[in-house]
PDB file of C-alpha atoms in Angstrom:
ATOM      1  CA  UNK A   1      -8.537 -44.831 116.595  1.00 45.00           C
ATOM      2  CA  UNK A   2      -8.749 -46.985 119.407  1.00 55.00           C
ATOM      3  CA  UNK A   3      -5.543 -49.197 116.969  1.00 61.00           C
ATOM      4  CA  UNK A   4      -3.561 -46.067 117.573  1.00 86.00           C
ATOM      5  CA  UNK A   5      -2.981 -45.695 119.945  1.00 94.00           C
ATOM      6  CA  UNK A   6       0.865 -45.912 121.177  1.00 96.00           C
ATOM      7  CA  UNK A   7       1.578 -45.413 125.345  1.00 96.00           C
ATOM      8  CA  UNK A   8       5.312 -44.423 126.511  1.00 97.00           C
ATOM      9  CA  UNK A   9       6.168 -44.594 130.159  1.00 97.00           C
ATOM     10  CA  UNK A  10       9.191 -43.064 131.588  1.00 96.00           C
ATOM     11  CA  UNK A  11       9.845 -43.220 135.180  1.00 96.00           C
ATOM     12  CA  UNK A  12      13.292 -41.585 136.338  1.00 94.00           C
ATOM     13  CA  UNK A  13      15.433 -44.336 138.717  1.00 94.00           C
ATOM     14  CA  UNK A  14      16.741 -43.317 141.737  1.00 92.00           C
ATOM     15  CA  UNK A  15      20.383 -44.323 142.928  1.00 91.00           C
ATOM     16  CA  UNK A  16      18.545 -46.273 146.379  1.00 91.00           C
ATOM     17  CA  UNK A  17      16.068 -47.603 144.393  1.00 93.00           C
ATOM     18  CA  UNK A  18      15.925 -50.553 143.240  1.00 94.00           C
ATOM     19  CA  UNK A  19      15.127 -51.500 139.625  1.00 95.00           C
ATOM     20  CA  UNK A  20      13.469 -55.425 139.655  1.00 96.00           C
ATOM     21  CA  UNK A  21      11.138 -52.733 142.244  1.00 96.00           C
ATOM     22  CA  UNK A  22      10.617 -49.417 139.979  1.00 96.00           C
ATOM     23  CA  UNK A  23       9.305 -52.072 136.948  1.00 96.00           C
ATOM     24  CA  UNK A  24       7.034 -53.962 139.353  1.00 97.00           C
ATOM     25  CA  UNK A  25       5.628 -50.585 139.342  1.00 96.00           C
ATOM     26  CA  UNK A  26       5.482 -49.889 135.834  1.00 96.00           C
ATOM     27  CA  UNK A  27       3.646 -53.290 135.136  1.00 96.00           C
ATOM     28  CA  UNK A  28       0.763 -52.616 138.135  1.00 95.00           C
ATOM     29  CA  UNK A  29       0.204 -49.705 136.000  1.00 95.00           C
ATOM     30  CA  UNK A  30       0.416 -51.079 132.156  1.00 96.00           C
ATOM     31  CA  UNK A  31       0.847 -54.828 132.736  1.00 96.00           C
ATOM     32  CA  UNK A  32       2.216 -55.601 128.866  1.00 95.00           C
ATOM     33  CA  UNK A  33       5.146 -52.411 128.931  1.00 96.00           C
ATOM     34  CA  UNK A  34       8.042 -53.979 126.996  1.00 97.00           C
ATOM     35  CA  UNK A  35      10.409 -51.979 129.223  1.00 97.00           C
ATOM     36  CA  UNK A  36      14.413 -51.309 129.145  1.00 97.00           C
ATOM     37  CA  UNK A  37      16.767 -49.780 131.306  1.00 95.00           C
ATOM     38  CA  UNK A  38      17.829 -46.241 129.410  1.00 92.00           C
ATOM     39  CA  UNK A  39      20.304 -43.648 130.847  1.00 93.00           C
ATOM     40  CA  UNK A  40      20.655 -39.618 130.060  1.00 91.00           C
ATOM     41  CA  UNK A  41      23.085 -36.909 131.121  1.00 91.00           C
ATOM     42  CA  UNK A  42      24.045 -39.682 134.544  1.00 90.00           C
ATOM     43  CA  UNK A  43      20.923 -40.361 134.922  1.00 92.00           C
ATOM     44  CA  UNK A  44      19.151 -42.999 134.220  1.00 95.00           C
ATOM     45  CA  UNK A  45      15.139 -44.159 133.529  1.00 96.00           C
ATOM     46  CA  UNK A  46      12.845 -47.479 133.209  1.00 96.00           C
ATOM     47  CA  UNK A  47      11.459 -46.206 129.946  1.00 97.00           C
ATOM     48  CA  UNK A  48       8.312 -48.303 128.683  1.00 96.00           C
ATOM     49  CA  UNK A  49       5.856 -49.019 125.793  1.00 97.00           C
ATOM     50  CA  UNK A  50       2.697 -50.855 125.010  1.00 96.00           C
ATOM     51  CA  UNK A  51       0.417 -50.320 121.693  1.00 94.00           C
ATOM     52  CA  UNK A  52      -3.545 -50.785 122.271  1.00 91.00           C
ATOM     53  CA  UNK A  53      -6.514 -50.087 124.166  1.00 90.00           C
ATOM     54  CA  UNK A  54      -5.962 -53.660 124.962  1.00 92.00           C
ATOM     55  CA  UNK A  55      -3.065 -52.276 127.032  1.00 93.00           C
ATOM     56  CA  UNK A  56      -5.084 -49.560 129.174  1.00 93.00           C
ATOM     57  CA  UNK A  57      -7.965 -52.635 129.967  1.00 93.00           C
ATOM     58  CA  UNK A  58      -5.376 -52.878 133.120  1.00 92.00           C
ATOM     59  CA  UNK A  59      -5.348 -49.219 134.308  1.00 92.00           C
ATOM     60  CA  UNK A  60      -9.166 -48.841 133.361  1.00 92.00           C
ATOM     61  CA  UNK A  61      -9.936 -51.949 136.176  1.00 91.00           C
ATOM     62  CA  UNK A  62      -7.948 -50.241 138.421  1.00 90.00           C
ATOM     63  CA  UNK A  63      -9.546 -46.277 138.464  1.00 89.00           C
ATOM     64  CA  UNK A  64     -12.788 -48.107 138.464  1.00 87.00           C
ATOM     65  CA  UNK A  65     -11.857 -50.704 141.593  1.00 84.00           C
ATOM     66  CA  UNK A  66     -11.299 -47.598 143.419  1.00 80.00           C
ATOM     67  CA  UNK A  67     -14.074 -45.989 141.863  1.00 83.00           C
ATOM     68  CA  UNK A  68     -12.675 -42.292 140.791  1.00 81.00           C
ATOM     69  CA  UNK A  69     -13.455 -42.699 137.578  1.00 87.00           C
ATOM     70  CA  UNK A  70     -14.894 -38.949 138.313  1.00 86.00           C
ATOM     71  CA  UNK A  71     -11.656 -37.299 139.424  1.00 87.00           C
ATOM     72  CA  UNK A  72      -9.466 -39.703 137.426  1.00 89.00           C
ATOM     73  CA  UNK A  73     -11.197 -37.839 134.180  1.00 90.00           C
ATOM     74  CA  UNK A  74     -10.857 -34.646 135.674  1.00 89.00           C
ATOM     75  CA  UNK A  75      -6.795 -34.896 136.422  1.00 88.00           C
ATOM     76  CA  UNK A  76      -6.421 -37.118 132.389  1.00 90.00           C
ATOM     77  CA  UNK A  77      -7.945 -33.159 130.695  1.00 90.00           C
ATOM     78  CA  UNK A  78      -6.261 -31.512 132.977  1.00 87.00           C
ATOM     79  CA  UNK A  79      -2.815 -32.720 131.325  1.00 84.00           C
ATOM     80  CA  UNK A  80      -4.260 -33.420 128.067  1.00 90.00           C
ATOM     81  CA  UNK A  81      -2.695 -31.968 124.299  1.00 89.00           C
ATOM     82  CA  UNK A  82      -4.017 -32.494 120.914  1.00 90.00           C
ATOM     83  CA  UNK A  83      -2.209 -35.240 120.124  1.00 93.00           C
ATOM     84  CA  UNK A  84      -1.679 -36.772 123.912  1.00 93.00           C
ATOM     85  CA  UNK A  85      -3.372 -37.508 127.245  1.00 92.00           C
ATOM     86  CA  UNK A  86       0.516 -37.530 129.630  1.00 93.00           C
ATOM     87  CA  UNK A  87      -0.013 -38.719 133.891  1.00 92.00           C
ATOM     88  CA  UNK A  88       1.527 -38.586 136.764  1.00 93.00           C
ATOM     89  CA  UNK A  89       0.920 -41.610 138.728  1.00 93.00           C
ATOM     90  CA  UNK A  90       2.599 -42.098 142.401  1.00 93.00           C
ATOM     91  CA  UNK A  91       6.138 -44.443 142.219  1.00 93.00           C
ATOM     92  CA  UNK A  92       5.307 -46.396 145.889  1.00 92.00           C
ATOM     93  CA  UNK A  93       1.640 -46.234 145.134  1.00 92.00           C
ATOM     94  CA  UNK A  94       1.777 -47.830 142.408  1.00 93.00           C
ATOM     95  CA  UNK A  95       4.867 -50.344 143.678  1.00 94.00           C
ATOM     96  CA  UNK A  96       1.818 -50.947 145.951  1.00 93.00           C
ATOM     97  CA  UNK A  97      -1.172 -52.515 143.616  1.00 91.00           C
ATOM     98  CA  UNK A  98      -3.074 -49.585 143.525  1.00 91.00           C
ATOM     99  CA  UNK A  99      -3.348 -46.357 141.704  1.00 90.00           C
ATOM    100  CA  UNK A 100      -2.655 -42.616 142.430  1.00 89.00           C
ATOM    101  CA  UNK A 101      -2.380 -39.808 140.759  1.00 86.00           C
ATOM    102  CA  UNK A 102       0.161 -37.335 141.554  1.00 85.00           C
ATOM    103  CA  UNK A 103       1.847 -34.241 139.907  1.00 77.00           C
ATOM    104  CA  UNK A 104       4.560 -33.799 137.400  1.00 76.00           C
ATOM    105  CA  UNK A 105       7.478 -32.225 140.272  1.00 72.00           C
ATOM    106  CA  UNK A 106       7.495 -31.805 143.850  1.00 64.00           C
ATOM    107  CA  UNK A 107       3.925 -33.834 145.243  1.00 63.00           C
ATOM    108  CA  UNK A 108       6.382 -37.666 145.566  1.00 70.00           C
ATOM    109  CA  UNK A 109       9.848 -37.239 146.993  1.00 72.00           C
ATOM    110  CA  UNK A 110      11.150 -40.583 143.801  1.00 81.00           C
ATOM    111  CA  UNK A 111       8.950 -39.095 141.966  1.00 88.00           C
ATOM    112  CA  UNK A 112       6.568 -40.156 139.697  1.00 94.00           C
ATOM    113  CA  UNK A 113       5.929 -42.000 136.562  1.00 95.00           C
ATOM    114  CA  UNK A 114       4.392 -40.243 133.508  1.00 95.00           C
ATOM    115  CA  UNK A 115       2.369 -42.161 131.306  1.00 96.00           C
ATOM    116  CA  UNK A 116       1.888 -40.518 127.750  1.00 96.00           C
ATOM    117  CA  UNK A 117      -0.760 -42.144 125.799  1.00 95.00           C
ATOM    118  CA  UNK A 118      -0.521 -40.958 122.047  1.00 95.00           C
ATOM    119  CA  UNK A 119      -3.240 -40.755 119.730  1.00 94.00           C
ATOM    120  CA  UNK A 120      -5.296 -38.016 117.717  1.00 92.00           C
ATOM    121  CA  UNK A 121      -7.450 -37.973 119.293  1.00 91.00           C
ATOM    122  CA  UNK A 122      -6.788 -38.076 123.277  1.00 92.00           C
ATOM    123  CA  UNK A 123      -9.975 -37.011 124.386  1.00 92.00           C
ATOM    124  CA  UNK A 124     -11.576 -39.990 123.780  1.00 92.00           C
ATOM    125  CA  UNK A 125      -9.285 -42.076 124.939  1.00 92.00           C
ATOM    126  CA  UNK A 126     -10.181 -40.161 128.152  1.00 92.00           C
ATOM    127  CA  UNK A 127     -13.834 -40.926 128.166  1.00 92.00           C
ATOM    128  CA  UNK A 128     -13.000 -44.581 126.947  1.00 92.00           C
ATOM    129  CA  UNK A 129     -10.769 -45.129 129.776  1.00 91.00           C
ATOM    130  CA  UNK A 130     -13.364 -43.191 133.069  1.00 91.00           C
ATOM    131  CA  UNK A 131     -16.314 -44.296 130.741  1.00 87.00           C
ATOM    132  CA  UNK A 132     -18.975 -46.669 133.356  1.00 77.00           C
ATOM    133  CA  UNK A 133     -19.547 -48.311 131.099  1.00 66.00           C
ATOM    134  CA  UNK A 134     -18.562 -52.273 130.654  1.00 56.00           C
ATOM    135  CA  UNK A 135     -18.589 -52.301 126.570  1.00 45.00           C
ATOM    136  CA  UNK A 136     -14.981 -52.227 124.910  1.00 44.00           C
TER     137      UNK A 136
END
């Protein structure tokens, strides 16, 4: 189960934003993501990909450090789908090195960072991310 986890990240790049700063925001959530610039219908996006739970260990540590694991579990379960967990993070907060959840639309003026975790057992991955146990 844990080996078959794929992480996809997508964030719209606004005309006033610096690509390097948005990439840094993504790396502050998933440091090992392979990131590329993608254009579609006149919009620019940074798209990232990673595999395995190891790629999510940094996110898990951030949730622990901020002491928001219980709240994070509620937010992640809210957006969970049958084969994926979808979450949205505030771009500006991520750039500063922290983690803060966001709504998919309207909450953040620059738009959120969308992180999608594809797996056959999204609830198990959410439980692992928000678990208070140290063992992985």
